[in-house]
Every structure is written in C-alpha cells, then in structure tokens.
Amino acid sequence: MYRSNGNYEAFARPIKPEGVDNKSAYIVGSGLAGLAAASFLVRDGQMKGDKIHVLEELALPGGSMDGIWNEQKGYIIRGGREMEPHFETLWDLFRSIPSLENPDASVLDEFYWLNKKDPSFSHGRVIQDEGKELPTEGDLTLTPKAVQELLDLVMTPEKDLGDKKINEVFTDEFLNSNFWLYWSTMFAFEPWASAMEMRRYLMRFCHHIDSLSNLSSLRFTKYNQYESLIQPMIKYLEDKGVQFTYNTHVENIKVDTSNGSKVATEIDMTTDGKDSTVALTENDLVFVTNGSITESSTNGDKTHPAPLEHELGSSWSLWENLAKQDKAFGNPDVFCKNIPEANWTISGTITLTDDEVTPYIEKISQKDPHSGSIVTSGPVSIKDSNWLYGYSISRQKHFKRQKDNELVVWVYGLFSDKPGNFVNKKITECTGDELCEEWLYHIGVPTDRIKDIAENHANTIPTYMPYITSYFMPRKVEDRPLVVPAGSKNLAFIGNFAETERDTVFTTEYSVRTAMEAVYTLLNVDRGVPEVFGSAFDVRTLMRAIYYLDGKKKIEDIKLPFKERMVEKKAMEKVHGTYIEELLKDAHLL
C-alpha cells in the first residue's frame, strides 16, 4: 500500500489483484468503515460479492451513522457528521456509490450539487443570555501567549505527547478564548482530552481556522446520514451479492502469532443465540471494527431519562480478546475504562410538532427552518450553559417520512457533571421534556411558555452514549493497533480505533481511510490511497492561519516572539517586490 495525490492516481482503475479469486473476506461491523471495506473489496479489489461476509451485532447496518424512526419513541439521531471537501478517501468512495434518488448520479454528485446550491454558513454560531449573539462573535480572542501555546503544541512530536491532556499543554488564557469555544464545540473536545489528538486536529484542519465562526467550510447531506449515505451503500453492496448477517456477536478471533507473523485462524461468534465457528486460512481476510463510540447506547423518552446501566458491548469485548493475544493489537482499556464523569455522554432528539418555537430558531439562525435550506450549518453553542449545551438543525425534512409541520433538532451537552441553568439537574438525570426545557430556555423562549411547549408541542428522546468521546481519551502512540499490524497476513483493523498517520478520528474520513488502507494492503491493490490533505504543509494556508489567529493583524503589528527572529525589518526589505511579498499580501499579512 502506498499513498498518492493528484488526478493521475485518483482517476485510475487498478488491475485485478493477483489471486483475488481464491480469497474471501469477513468484515466485523457494518458501520461506515465496514461498508467502505466491502465497497473497496468489490470496486478496487474486484472480489466477487458472494465472497464477502459482513457480520453485524445489531439488527440493521450503519453503526454510528444513524437516523431512525422508532415506532414507540419517534425520531432518533444520536449525532450528525460534519464533512468537508478534503475528505479525500470519502469522496473517492462515494463517487462510485449510485444515488437512490437519481439513477444517473452518484452519491457524491448529488451531495456536490446540493451543497453548491445551498452552502453552509452560520449566522448564529454562539449565543448567550437566552438567545443573544455573542458580543465578540467572529473574533478568536487569542492573546499572544495563547497563540504561542498553539504553536508550541504543533511543534511538539507526537511521541512526546503520550497520555498528555489538553489542559496540561494549554493555560486558562487559551481555554478562555473564543477559538477554544469554537474548536471544542465543533469537534467535541474537552479540556481533559488527548493533547495528541488536539495537535492532529490543528494540523489537519488549519485550513478551517478562518471559518470557525461561520462554519462555511462544512458540507452536509440532504437527509440524515443513514438515509443519505448508508442506505445507498447497502443497496450497492447487496446488488453486488455481498452477504450480510445480522444479530451476530463476534466474541473472538483466534490469531496464530508464531514465527513472527500473524494469521487469523478462527472466528467464534453467536448468531441469533446460536454459537458457530468459522475456520480461516491466509486466503480468508478479516477486517475488524475494534471498539465503538455508540456501543451500549440507551434511549429514554419524554418522561424518563436514558438508562445509564450498560454492559461493555461486543465491539469492546472482542477487542479485549484480541489484545490479550498480542500487544500489537492495542490497548482497549485506555479508551473504554476510567472515562471521566464530566465527559459528554448525552444527546437528545427534539421533534417539534408545530411552529411555536420557529420564531426563536429563525431569530438566531436568520433562516426559515421550513425552507429546505440547512438551518444552523453545524452547532449553535451556548457559552453560558453549565452543560456547554449546543444544538444543530439540519436541512428539513431530516427524515424522508417527516411531516411538513415537524422540525427535528439535535441537542448535546459536553459537560455531564453540572446542573443545568433552567433544569436543576445533571444532563444524565434529565427526561426528554427536561432536555427540551433547557434548550428552550437558552434560545430565549419565555419561561412561562417553556413547560407547555416541551410537554405538548414537542417529543424529545434522550440518548445515553457511554463511549461517545472515547476517541479522545489521552493515549500513547501504541494504544491503537496499526491498520495492518506488522507481520499480519490476513487480519486488519478498521475504524476510528485503528491507527493511521496524520488523519483525525471522529470523522467519516478516518473510517473510510482505514478501510481503504486495509483492503489495499491485504490485497496488494496497485493504486495509491489518497494522502491526507496537506494543509499543514501549504505556506499559503499557514500564513492565512497566522493572520486569523492573531486577530487579523498585519505583520508589522504582530508582537509574537517569532517576529523578532524571522520577520525583522531587514528581512521585510529583502522580500519587497518578490513572490514572498505576494503571498504575504494574499494572506492579508501585508
């Protein structure tokens, strides 16, 4: 497997890998990573569909890419996915998945056309004081010391950040900035999360620093992610003959680690309560989704909180059983145990059944939520919320079956250990109605109307996700297994708990990238995997980032230590009239 960039590789089709007709594949998990692996096996590996077996513990596919109608409870979305143009492997995949609505178009085509017609732009990124705009909206409010702390983190090698937390590399001067408020609520970072992951995000998404306050860099699907992304993939794979087995718990995969190699030899599983074993050879490729952020999720309802009791879950116990066999298979305990009580664990789905709340939504977002245009363009964060509450309203209808009078709102709180501002409870203790009440209070609904609206004009389902931020637990480099561990002949790890360089977890891109790398490595597909977008290596992007990080100052006004070292008067005289001066002007630094 090798990485590439440019149209030459992107538009090419690989020749059929040698020996593929003698191979089969077993994919554990039918989330985005598992479905992507199956798709790459079919498209680029040219493996016959009936040789590909997807094993899923639930009764339906999709993993964390969900959005369902529950007959007893109503609409449920545990979360949403923010996407951007430089998810290189994601778009490489979806250019080949046919649209369900337009047979002459791909999913990428319809996504591209939609976001061209209806681009993302937030008119109300942060609110406070019951629905009022943040007075410093658009200003990153970073001091020179805070900017230096950012630069210091970026310059620190990953190996020196093992187990370090964000609040161990940043002071309150940084953590009190608007930059951190925008960044943390957009990506779900918390102060005690991994500094290593924070560094990766800074390098991966430095091209978004100029749009943090308006979210114009983001792209979104037409409907919820299940209907817009998962269903077309399932149709594509089923049409190719891929075999899906649901209600299947893979309990262990036995691996022969003798002689310096690693060969998966057996899958032990239970399907609909019946135990079975699949014997494997080196020609049987195994792709394991190790760990899951939505494993063990529970739902409450209008009058009941989501239950907090849960078992570890199949994806975690399988990873534990694998890790016992070889240290190269990672350390799951780092991610699924000792999770801080204050972590984000609760989201909610609010379905408004009339337009009682519409004026308050429209005042903040400056959009008619029934217009079909994306409403909030990502999260609206509430700065003075004890829960650090936020909400997002996607294009409506968010479900194909949604009624014209209904609006679906997703809410989440990053802090789970504090009482609310209106509801005097921790978010983990709240019923659906109480989650709705807290949201209504923060968007400016009069307090004497809140209870009636929550009870009689809305249906709110709370969801508890004990592992939702486990991607960001402080870790060492070796705690995640490599996509294909050294010496592995037929076993690969896929998804956001597998390790690939430079890319960032908690993204659709990471799921697809690990799947592509796994398939290309085990099948020796002779085509490049698109490398991670190199914004951190683009001097134009870096100059523009410096301009916005330092409050849109010209270079002569910057008071950081590096100015005295690098941009002294003599140096500026030397670049006058040169290409470097043009670059500085393009970045607004001159």
XYZ file of N, CA and C in Angstrom, residues 269-503:
705
model
N -18.371 -16.936 17.015
C -19.469 -15.973 17.027
C -20.786 -16.629 17.418
N -21.752 -15.759 17.722
C -23.104 -16.194 18.053
C -24.082 -15.426 17.176
N -24.936 -16.153 16.457
C -25.941 -15.532 15.596
C -27.321 -15.968 16.049
N -28.155 -14.985 16.406
C -29.495 -15.285 16.926
C -29.428 -16.312 18.058
N -28.401 -16.181 18.886
C -28.257 -17.050 20.044
C -27.580 -18.384 19.790
N -27.221 -18.669 18.560
C -26.596 -19.949 18.230
C -25.093 -19.756 17.988
N -24.291 -20.551 18.681
C -22.841 -20.475 18.551
C -22.373 -21.115 17.246
N -21.328 -20.535 16.666
C -20.733 -21.127 15.471
C -19.272 -20.714 15.385
N -18.519 -21.444 14.578
C -17.100 -21.173 14.382
C -16.792 -21.215 12.893
N -16.014 -20.255 12.442
C -15.565 -20.228 11.050
C -14.059 -20.443 11.038
N -13.610 -21.530 10.406
C -12.179 -21.787 10.264
C -11.623 -20.943 9.131
N -10.429 -20.373 9.332
C -9.844 -19.447 8.373
C -8.488 -19.930 7.884
N -8.156 -19.539 6.660
C -6.808 -19.718 6.129
C -6.253 -18.335 5.787
N -5.038 -18.274 5.294
C -4.453 -16.984 4.910
C -5.220 -16.333 3.763
N -6.007 -17.094 3.034
C -6.813 -16.545 1.942
C -8.134 -15.963 2.420
N -8.428 -16.102 3.718
C -9.643 -15.524 4.298
C -9.250 -14.243 5.037
N -9.572 -13.128 4.452
C -9.193 -11.839 5.020
C -10.217 -11.412 6.073
N -9.728 -10.867 7.185
C -10.595 -10.467 8.286
C -10.374 -8.987 8.583
N -11.451 -8.223 8.578
C -11.413 -6.790 8.854
C -12.240 -6.534 10.111
N -11.605 -6.045 11.152
C -12.258 -5.907 12.458
C -12.471 -4.438 12.795
N -13.716 -4.069 13.045
C -14.011 -2.759 13.616
C -13.854 -2.900 15.124
N -12.731 -2.455 15.638
C -12.440 -2.616 17.065
C -12.909 -1.394 17.841
N -13.810 -1.625 18.805
C -14.348 -0.519 19.581
C -15.464 0.200 18.858
N -16.242 0.974 19.621
C -17.361 1.712 19.033
C -17.775 2.828 19.980
N -18.011 4.018 19.429
C -18.446 5.141 20.271
C -19.929 5.064 20.609
N -20.698 4.304 19.843
C -22.132 4.214 20.120
C -22.529 2.855 20.677
N -21.552 2.018 20.990
C -21.830 0.743 21.657
C -22.545 1.011 22.987
N -23.525 0.168 23.287
C -24.247 0.216 24.562
C -25.112 1.461 24.729
N -25.474 2.121 23.628
C -26.360 3.285 23.717
C -27.730 2.883 24.269
N -28.331 3.784 25.027
C -29.687 3.569 25.534
C -30.520 4.811 25.255
N -31.822 4.638 25.165
C -32.733 5.747 24.911
C -33.755 5.876 26.030
N -34.068 7.101 26.378
C -35.180 7.367 27.283
C -36.389 7.803 26.481
N -37.240 8.605 27.091
C -38.386 9.163 26.366
C -38.778 10.487 27.026
N -39.950 10.980 26.716
C -40.380 12.286 27.217
C -40.308 12.376 28.741
N -40.656 11.303 29.408
C -40.785 11.358 30.864
C -39.773 10.494 31.603
N -38.826 9.918 30.873
C -37.817 9.058 31.505
C -36.430 9.382 30.947
N -35.423 9.500 31.827
C -34.050 9.662 31.339
C -33.581 8.398 30.619
N -32.560 8.523 29.820
C -31.952 7.340 29.209
C -31.238 6.543 30.299
N -31.449 5.226 30.373
C -30.782 4.410 31.404
C -29.266 4.487 31.274
N -28.591 4.545 32.420
C -27.137 4.658 32.435
C -26.437 3.321 32.604
N -27.188 2.292 32.972
C -26.573 0.983 33.151
C -26.303 0.357 31.787
N -25.134 -0.276 31.644
C -24.804 -0.894 30.367
C -23.691 -1.905 30.557
N -23.660 -2.873 29.650
C -22.545 -3.806 29.601
C -21.466 -3.233 28.688
N -20.314 -3.888 28.677
C -19.202 -3.389 27.878
C -19.541 -3.387 26.389
N -20.186 -4.427 25.897
C -20.567 -4.484 24.490
C -19.607 -5.300 23.647
N -20.138 -5.859 22.559
C -19.397 -6.815 21.729
C -18.139 -6.232 21.096
N -18.207 -5.014 20.589
C -17.048 -4.461 19.885
C -15.866 -4.268 20.827
N -16.153 -3.927 22.071
C -15.088 -3.746 23.054
C -14.563 -5.082 23.575
N -15.478 -6.007 23.874
C -15.026 -7.298 24.395
C -14.227 -8.074 23.338
N -14.611 -7.943 22.067
C -13.834 -8.579 21.002
C -12.423 -7.994 20.956
N -12.330 -6.669 21.035
C -11.010 -6.035 21.021
C -10.186 -6.490 22.233
N -10.824 -6.604 23.385
C -10.107 -7.094 24.564
C -9.545 -8.496 24.328
N -10.362 -9.356 23.731
C -9.907 -10.732 23.478
C -8.770 -10.774 22.462
N -8.805 -9.882 21.496
C -7.699 -9.801 20.540
C -6.437 -9.256 21.200
N -6.596 -8.224 22.022
C -5.437 -7.591 22.650
C -4.699 -8.541 23.581
N -5.414 -9.515 24.136
C -4.765 -10.498 25.013
C -3.788 -11.389 24.242
N -3.981 -11.459 22.934
C -3.164 -12.367 22.131
C -1.860 -11.748 21.631
N -1.811 -10.416 21.509
C -0.601 -9.781 21.002
C -0.656 -8.289 21.333
N 0.439 -7.749 21.852
C 0.449 -6.329 22.233
C 0.304 -5.403 21.023
N 0.576 -5.933 19.829
C 0.410 -5.122 18.617
C -1.051 -4.825 18.320
N -1.963 -5.500 19.023
C -3.388 -5.294 18.774
C -3.980 -4.189 19.639
N -3.126 -3.420 20.313
C -3.580 -2.229 21.005
C -3.998 -2.454 22.439
N -4.524 -1.384 23.014
C -4.891 -1.374 24.431
C -6.283 -0.779 24.594
N -7.340 -1.589 24.476
C -8.696 -1.055 24.531
C -9.064 -0.406 25.856
N -8.447 -0.851 26.957
C -8.810 -0.315 28.271
C -8.594 1.192 28.350
N -7.614 1.706 27.624
C -7.349 3.145 27.621
C -8.578 3.926 27.172
N -9.352 3.348 26.264
C -10.460 4.070 25.646
C -11.818 3.784 26.288
N -11.995 2.596 26.850
C -13.339 2.231 27.317
C -13.462 2.154 28.830
N -12.393 2.435 29.561
C -12.455 2.387 31.018
C -11.934 3.694 31.602
N -12.399 3.997 32.812
C -11.971 5.209 33.526
C -12.292 6.481 32.751
N -13.431 6.483 32.083
C -13.879 7.672 31.353
C -14.374 8.707 32.361
N -13.924 9.954 32.287
C -14.330 10.967 33.272
C -15.850 11.151 33.332
N -16.355 11.335 34.541
C -17.795 11.526 34.725
C -18.289 12.778 34.014
N -17.407 13.765 33.882
C -17.816 15.032 33.272
C -17.939 14.955 31.755
N -17.472 13.877 31.141
C -17.493 13.757 29.679
C -18.898 13.888 29.095
N -18.944 14.338 27.849
C -20.191 14.293 27.092
C -20.656 12.844 26.963
N -21.891 12.586 27.356
C -22.491 11.262 27.174
C -23.931 11.328 26.691
N -24.556 12.492 26.748
C -25.991 12.609 26.433
C -26.217 13.491 25.214
N -27.020 12.979 24.294
C -27.593 13.818 23.243
C -29.105 13.638 23.277
N -29.806 14.474 22.553
C -31.261 14.362 22.512
C -31.792 14.714 21.140
N -32.897 14.103 20.771
C -33.584 14.414 19.520
C -34.910 15.047 19.848
N -35.044 16.316 19.512
C -36.286 17.050 19.757
C -37.071 17.126 18.456
N -38.291 16.638 18.463
C -39.178 16.779 17.312
C -40.263 17.781 17.669
N -40.197 18.943 17.056
C -41.214 19.975 17.257
C -42.387 19.681 16.341
N -43.583 19.714 16.875
C -44.768 19.292 16.116
C -45.583 20.461 15.562
N -45.131 21.680 15.807
C -45.778 22.855 15.218
C -44.761 23.990 15.204
N -45.227 25.208 14.928
C -44.305 26.331 14.759
C -44.223 27.248 15.978
N -44.542 26.738 17.166
C -44.440 27.542 18.378
C -43.028 28.092 18.589
N -42.024 27.301 18.247
C -40.633 27.678 18.536
C -39.926 28.268 17.313
N -40.549 28.171 16.154
C -39.913 28.610 14.913
C -39.373 30.041 14.959
N -40.106 31.025 15.512
C -39.573 32.395 15.528
C -38.259 32.525 16.297
N -38.079 31.738 17.336
C -36.857 31.822 18.136
C -35.676 31.195 17.380
N -35.957 30.107 16.675
C -34.930 29.488 15.835
C -34.521 30.448 14.724
N -35.508 31.034 14.087
C -35.254 31.908 12.939
C -34.509 33.176 13.352
N -34.779 33.688 14.558
C -34.099 34.880 15.034
C -32.604 34.637 15.177
N -32.234 33.452 15.647
C -30.822 33.129 15.854
C -30.129 32.781 14.541
N -30.753 31.921 13.749
C -30.108 31.416 12.542
C -30.382 32.251 11.298
N -31.360 33.157 11.386
C -31.717 34.037 10.272
C -32.109 33.239 9.028
N -32.754 32.098 9.263
C -33.239 31.260 8.174
C -34.586 30.673 8.564
N -35.464 30.539 7.586
C -36.724 29.838 7.794
C -36.432 28.346 7.843
N -36.664 27.695 8.984
C -36.315 26.267 9.084
C -37.117 25.368 8.165
N -38.217 25.872 7.602
C -39.022 25.070 6.668
C -38.635 25.310 5.211
N -37.590 26.096 4.973
C -37.244 26.477 3.605
C -36.554 25.368 2.826
N -36.077 24.340 3.515
C -35.298 23.293 2.870
C -33.819 23.568 2.880
N -33.427 24.790 3.254
C -32.022 25.144 3.375
C -31.493 24.666 4.721
N -30.200 24.364 4.786
C -29.618 23.955 6.052
C -29.757 25.099 7.052
N -30.210 24.790 8.253
C -30.650 25.833 9.184
C -29.492 26.422 9.978
N -28.786 25.604 10.760
C -27.725 26.134 11.615
C -26.331 25.961 11.035
N -26.180 25.138 10.002
C -24.882 24.881 9.362
C -23.864 24.289 10.324
N -24.320 23.508 11.264
C -23.447 22.940 12.279
C -23.952 23.334 13.654
N -23.112 23.249 14.679
C -23.592 23.508 16.034
C -23.808 24.983 16.333
N -24.861 25.261 17.092
C -25.020 26.547 17.769
C -24.666 26.275 19.228
N -23.623 26.907 19.707
C -23.130 26.639 21.053
C -23.592 27.723 22.015
N -23.876 27.330 23.237
C -24.423 28.239 24.244
C -23.341 28.484 25.287
N -22.691 29.629 25.210
C -21.494 29.888 26.002
C -21.759 29.844 27.487
N -22.883 30.388 27.936
C -23.144 30.466 29.375
C -23.943 29.276 29.900
N -24.006 28.197 29.135
C -24.680 26.985 29.600
C -23.762 26.184 30.502
N -24.273 25.767 31.654
C -23.486 24.925 32.562
C -23.120 23.597 31.913
N -23.980 23.126 31.025
C -23.716 21.859 30.311
C -22.848 22.071 29.081
N -22.515 23.326 28.766
C -21.992 23.695 27.452
C -22.885 23.048 26.387
N -24.161 23.391 26.503
C -25.214 22.858 25.649
C -25.060 23.418 24.240
N -25.441 22.621 23.267
C -25.450 23.066 21.893
C -26.542 22.362 21.126
N -26.878 22.906 19.962
C -27.892 22.261 19.126
C -27.555 22.446 17.656
N -28.137 21.569 16.860
C -27.931 21.614 15.420
C -29.239 21.276 14.726
N -29.566 22.042 13.710
C -30.765 21.775 12.907
C -30.327 21.656 11.452
N -30.448 20.469 10.921
C -30.038 20.217 9.545
C -31.151 20.611 8.578
N -30.927 20.326 7.318
C -31.975 20.582 6.337
C -33.235 19.820 6.740
N -34.350 20.464 6.596
C -35.641 19.839 6.891
C -36.401 19.652 5.577
N -36.855 18.442 5.301
C -37.026 17.350 6.223
C -35.698 16.627 6.468
N -35.476 16.233 7.728
C -34.270 15.489 8.053
C -34.487 13.991 7.860
N -35.736 13.580 7.833
C -36.150 12.217 7.517
C -37.120 12.279 6.348
N -37.013 11.338 5.444
C -37.900 11.350 4.281
C -39.367 11.273 4.691
N -39.647 10.569 5.791
C -41.032 10.377 6.214
C -41.540 11.506 7.101
N -40.709 12.479 7.394
C -41.063 13.560 8.308
C -42.248 14.360 7.764
N -43.138 14.750 8.646
C -44.306 15.537 8.258
C -43.916 16.998 8.054
N -44.711 17.701 7.249
C -44.400 19.088 6.915
C -44.366 19.993 8.139
N -45.168 19.684 9.150
C -45.231 20.545 10.325
C -44.134 20.242 11.350
N -43.337 19.224 11.104
C -42.347 18.787 12.092
C -40.959 19.371 11.799
N -40.245 19.676 12.874
C -38.847 20.076 12.796
C -38.055 19.179 13.747
N -36.935 18.652 13.268
C -36.100 17.779 14.091
C -34.839 18.540 14.498
N -34.596 18.592 15.800
C -33.476 19.326 16.382
C -32.608 18.334 17.165
N -31.288 18.423 16.993
C -30.368 17.583 17.772
C -29.687 18.453 18.812
N -29.687 17.991 20.078
C -29.048 18.725 21.164
C -28.011 17.841 21.844
N -27.009 18.463 22.439
C -25.979 17.713 23.162
C -25.339 18.620 24.202
N -24.816 18.025 25.268
C -24.140 18.795 26.307
C -22.768 18.209 26.590
N -21.721 19.016 26.476
C -20.362 18.499 26.630
C -19.978 18.224 28.085
N -20.682 18.861 29.050
C -20.361 18.635 30.452
C -21.513 17.905 31.131
N -21.213 16.751 31.700
C -22.262 15.895 32.275
C -22.305 15.927 33.796
N -21.485 16.750 34.426
C -21.372 16.708 35.893
C -21.918 17.947 36.585
N -22.634 18.803 35.844
C -23.133 20.043 36.431
C -24.644 20.166 36.220
N -25.350 20.828 37.134
C -26.789 21.059 36.931
C -27.020 22.074 35.820
N -28.167 21.972 35.164
C -28.497 22.914 34.110
C -28.795 24.287 34.655
N -28.965 25.258 33.766
C -29.287 26.622 34.171
C -30.771 26.809 34.438
N -31.605 26.066 33.731
C -33.063 26.136 33.934
C -33.557 24.893 34.662
N -33.067 23.740 34.265
C -33.412 22.477 34.913
C -32.293 22.154 35.903
N -32.625 22.104 37.154
C -31.612 21.933 38.199
C -31.222 20.459 38.356
N -30.722 19.891 37.254
C -30.277 18.501 37.250
C -29.066 18.367 36.336
N -28.272 17.335 36.582
C -27.240 16.991 35.612
C -27.922 16.460 34.353
N -27.282 16.636 33.228
C -27.902 16.245 31.956
C -28.190 14.744 31.904
N -27.385 13.953 32.602
C -27.589 12.498 32.626
C -28.848 12.103 33.385
N -29.373 13.015 34.188
C -30.561 12.725 35.008
C -31.853 13.207 34.358
N -31.745 13.839 33.197
C -32.902 14.535 32.628
C -33.763 13.655 31.731
N -35.062 13.877 31.827
C -36.022 13.278 30.899
C -35.944 14.027 29.568
N -36.654 13.509 28.574
C -36.712 14.208 27.306
C -37.305 15.593 27.429
N -38.397 15.706 28.154
C -39.021 17.019 28.327
C -38.066 18.008 28.976
N -37.265 17.536 29.928
C -36.327 18.431 30.613
C -35.184 18.868 29.699
N -34.715 17.971 28.822
C -33.725 18.388 27.827
C -34.300 19.482 26.930
N -35.543 19.312 26.557
C -36.209 20.303 25.712
C -36.374 21.630 26.454
N -36.767 21.565 27.716
C -36.952 22.788 28.510
C -35.653 23.586 28.600
N -34.553 22.899 28.863
C -33.263 23.590 28.971
C -32.903 24.265 27.652
N -33.170 23.592 26.527
C -32.890 24.182 25.217
C -33.780 25.394 24.965
N -35.068 25.265 25.243
C -36.000 26.376 25.025
C -35.591 27.605 25.832
N -35.150 27.383 27.058
C -34.698 28.494 27.903
C -33.530 29.228 27.248
N -32.566 28.478 26.755
C -31.353 29.095 26.220
C -31.568 29.774 24.875
N -32.599 29.413 24.132
C -32.830 30.103 22.854
C -33.803 31.270 23.006
N -34.219 31.557 24.252
C -34.983 32.770 24.504
C -36.479 32.630 24.605
N -37.006 31.399 24.681
C -38.445 31.212 24.854
C -38.837 31.707 26.251
N -39.891 32.509 26.385
C -40.314 32.993 27.713
C -40.526 31.841 28.686
N -40.084 32.031 29.906
C -40.093 30.931 30.875
C -41.500 30.425 31.177
N -42.508 31.294 31.043
C -43.866 30.825 31.340
C -44.450 29.962 30.221
N -43.745 29.867 29.074
C -44.220 29.045 27.970
C -43.437 27.736 27.849
N -42.311 27.648 28.547
C -41.374 26.544 28.324
C -41.974 25.186 28.635
N -42.558 25.031 29.784
C -43.060 23.713 30.197
C -44.153 23.217 29.261
N -45.081 24.096 28.883
C -46.175 23.695 27.998
C -45.640 23.263 26.627
N -44.678 24.017 26.082
C -44.133 23.666 24.768
C -43.424 22.326 24.829
N -42.597 22.120 25.851
C -41.848 20.865 25.957
C -42.780 19.670 26.093
N -43.858 19.833 26.832
C -44.756 18.702 27.093
C -45.752 18.470 25.968
N -46.238 19.549 25.347
C -47.369 19.418 24.423
C -47.081 19.778 22.971
N -45.925 20.348 22.703
C -45.600 20.757 21.330
C -44.302 20.128 20.839
N -43.781 19.168 21.592
C -42.506 18.553 21.222
C -42.434 17.138 21.762
N -41.638 16.330 21.103
C -41.321 14.981 21.593
C -39.803 14.861 21.617
N -39.231 14.664 22.797
C -37.778 14.649 22.940
C -37.314 13.301 23.479
N -36.356 12.720 22.792
C -35.794 11.415 23.170
C -34.343 11.613 23.607
N -34.026 11.382 24.888
C -32.631 11.431 25.320
C -31.905 10.137 24.986
N -30.655 10.260 24.627
C -29.819 9.100 24.305
C -28.542 9.158 25.125
N -28.233 8.049 25.768
C -27.001 7.924 26.559
C -25.990 7.124 25.760
N -24.800 7.697 25.581
C -23.726 7.045 24.815
C -22.467 7.044 25.680
N -22.238 5.973 26.429
C -21.143 5.988 27.411
C -19.757 6.152 26.812
N -19.587 5.844 25.514
C -18.253 5.884 24.912
C -18.111 6.950 23.834
N -19.031 7.900 23.790
C -19.101 8.780 22.625
C -17.836 9.609 22.417
N -17.115 9.975 23.480
C -15.873 10.728 23.298
C -14.637 9.884 23.614
N -14.781 8.568 23.581
C -13.646 7.707 23.923
C -12.508 7.798 22.905
N -12.795 8.269 21.679
C -11.724 8.502 20.713
C -10.657 9.437 21.281
N -11.116 10.387 22.123
C -10.248 11.463 22.582
C -9.602 11.200 23.945
N -9.755 10.001 24.470
C -9.100 9.700 25.737
C -7.581 9.834 25.582
N -6.900 10.429 26.573
C -5.432 10.533 26.480
C -4.800 9.164 26.256
N -3.858 9.098 25.323
C -3.310 7.802 24.914
C -1.847 7.927 24.550
N -1.224 6.776 24.421
C 0.119 6.683 23.876
C 0.016 6.267 22.405
N 1.104 6.430 21.682
C 1.116 6.124 20.253
C 0.690 4.684 19.993
N 1.132 3.746 20.824
C 0.895 2.329 20.559
C -0.458 1.815 21.064
N -1.283 2.674 21.643
C -2.554 2.196 22.207
C -3.585 1.821 21.143
N -3.448 2.372 19.945
C -4.300 1.951 18.837
C -3.502 1.020 17.940
N -4.075 -0.114 17.518
C -3.336 -1.011 16.618
C -3.208 -0.393 15.233
N -2.111 -0.674 14.568
C -1.982 -0.261 13.174
C -3.085 -0.901 12.346
N -3.463 -0.249 11.259
C -4.497 -0.807 10.374
C -4.139 -2.249 10.012
N -2.930 -2.457 9.574
C -2.429 -3.817 9.357
C -1.176 -3.969 10.226
N -1.297 -4.666 11.354
C -0.140 -4.822 12.237
C 1.028 -5.495 11.510
N 2.225 -5.187 11.945
C 3.427 -5.777 11.335
C 3.346 -7.297 11.379
N 3.575 -7.923 10.246
C 3.563 -9.379 10.158
C 2.203 -9.988 9.899
N 1.154 -9.171 9.865
C -0.189 -9.725 9.649
C -0.375 -10.155 8.203
N -0.882 -11.361 8.013
C -1.119 -11.903 6.675
C -2.559 -11.720 6.206
N -3.494 -11.734 7.168
C -4.902 -11.694 6.758
C -5.797 -10.952 7.736
N -5.230 -10.211 8.678
C -6.012 -9.506 9.699
C -5.717 -8.018 9.643
N -6.796 -7.213 9.631
C -6.652 -5.757 9.641
C -7.674 -5.152 10.593
N -7.333 -3.975 11.114
C -8.247 -3.209 11.964
C -8.738 -1.997 11.183
N -10.022 -1.716 11.299
C -10.607 -0.587 10.585
C -11.448 0.245 11.544
N -11.697 1.490 11.158
C -12.481 2.376 12.012
C -11.589 3.308 12.803
N -12.209 4.074 13.692
C -11.522 5.167 14.364
C -10.668 4.760 15.558
N -10.636 3.467 15.880
C -9.723 2.991 16.909
C -8.547 2.227 16.306
N -8.411 2.278 14.990
C -7.209 1.789 14.316
C -6.302 2.991 14.067
N -5.034 2.731 13.861
C -4.064 3.818 13.749
C -3.544 3.985 12.330
N -3.745 5.194 11.792
C -3.105 5.584 10.552
C -2.555 6.981 10.741
N -1.478 7.295 10.084
C -0.758 8.536 10.365
C -1.487 9.771 9.864
N -1.379 10.848 10.626
C -1.781 12.213 10.282
C -3.272 12.470 10.291
N -4.118 11.492 10.034
C -5.544 11.792 9.956
C -6.175 11.836 11.345
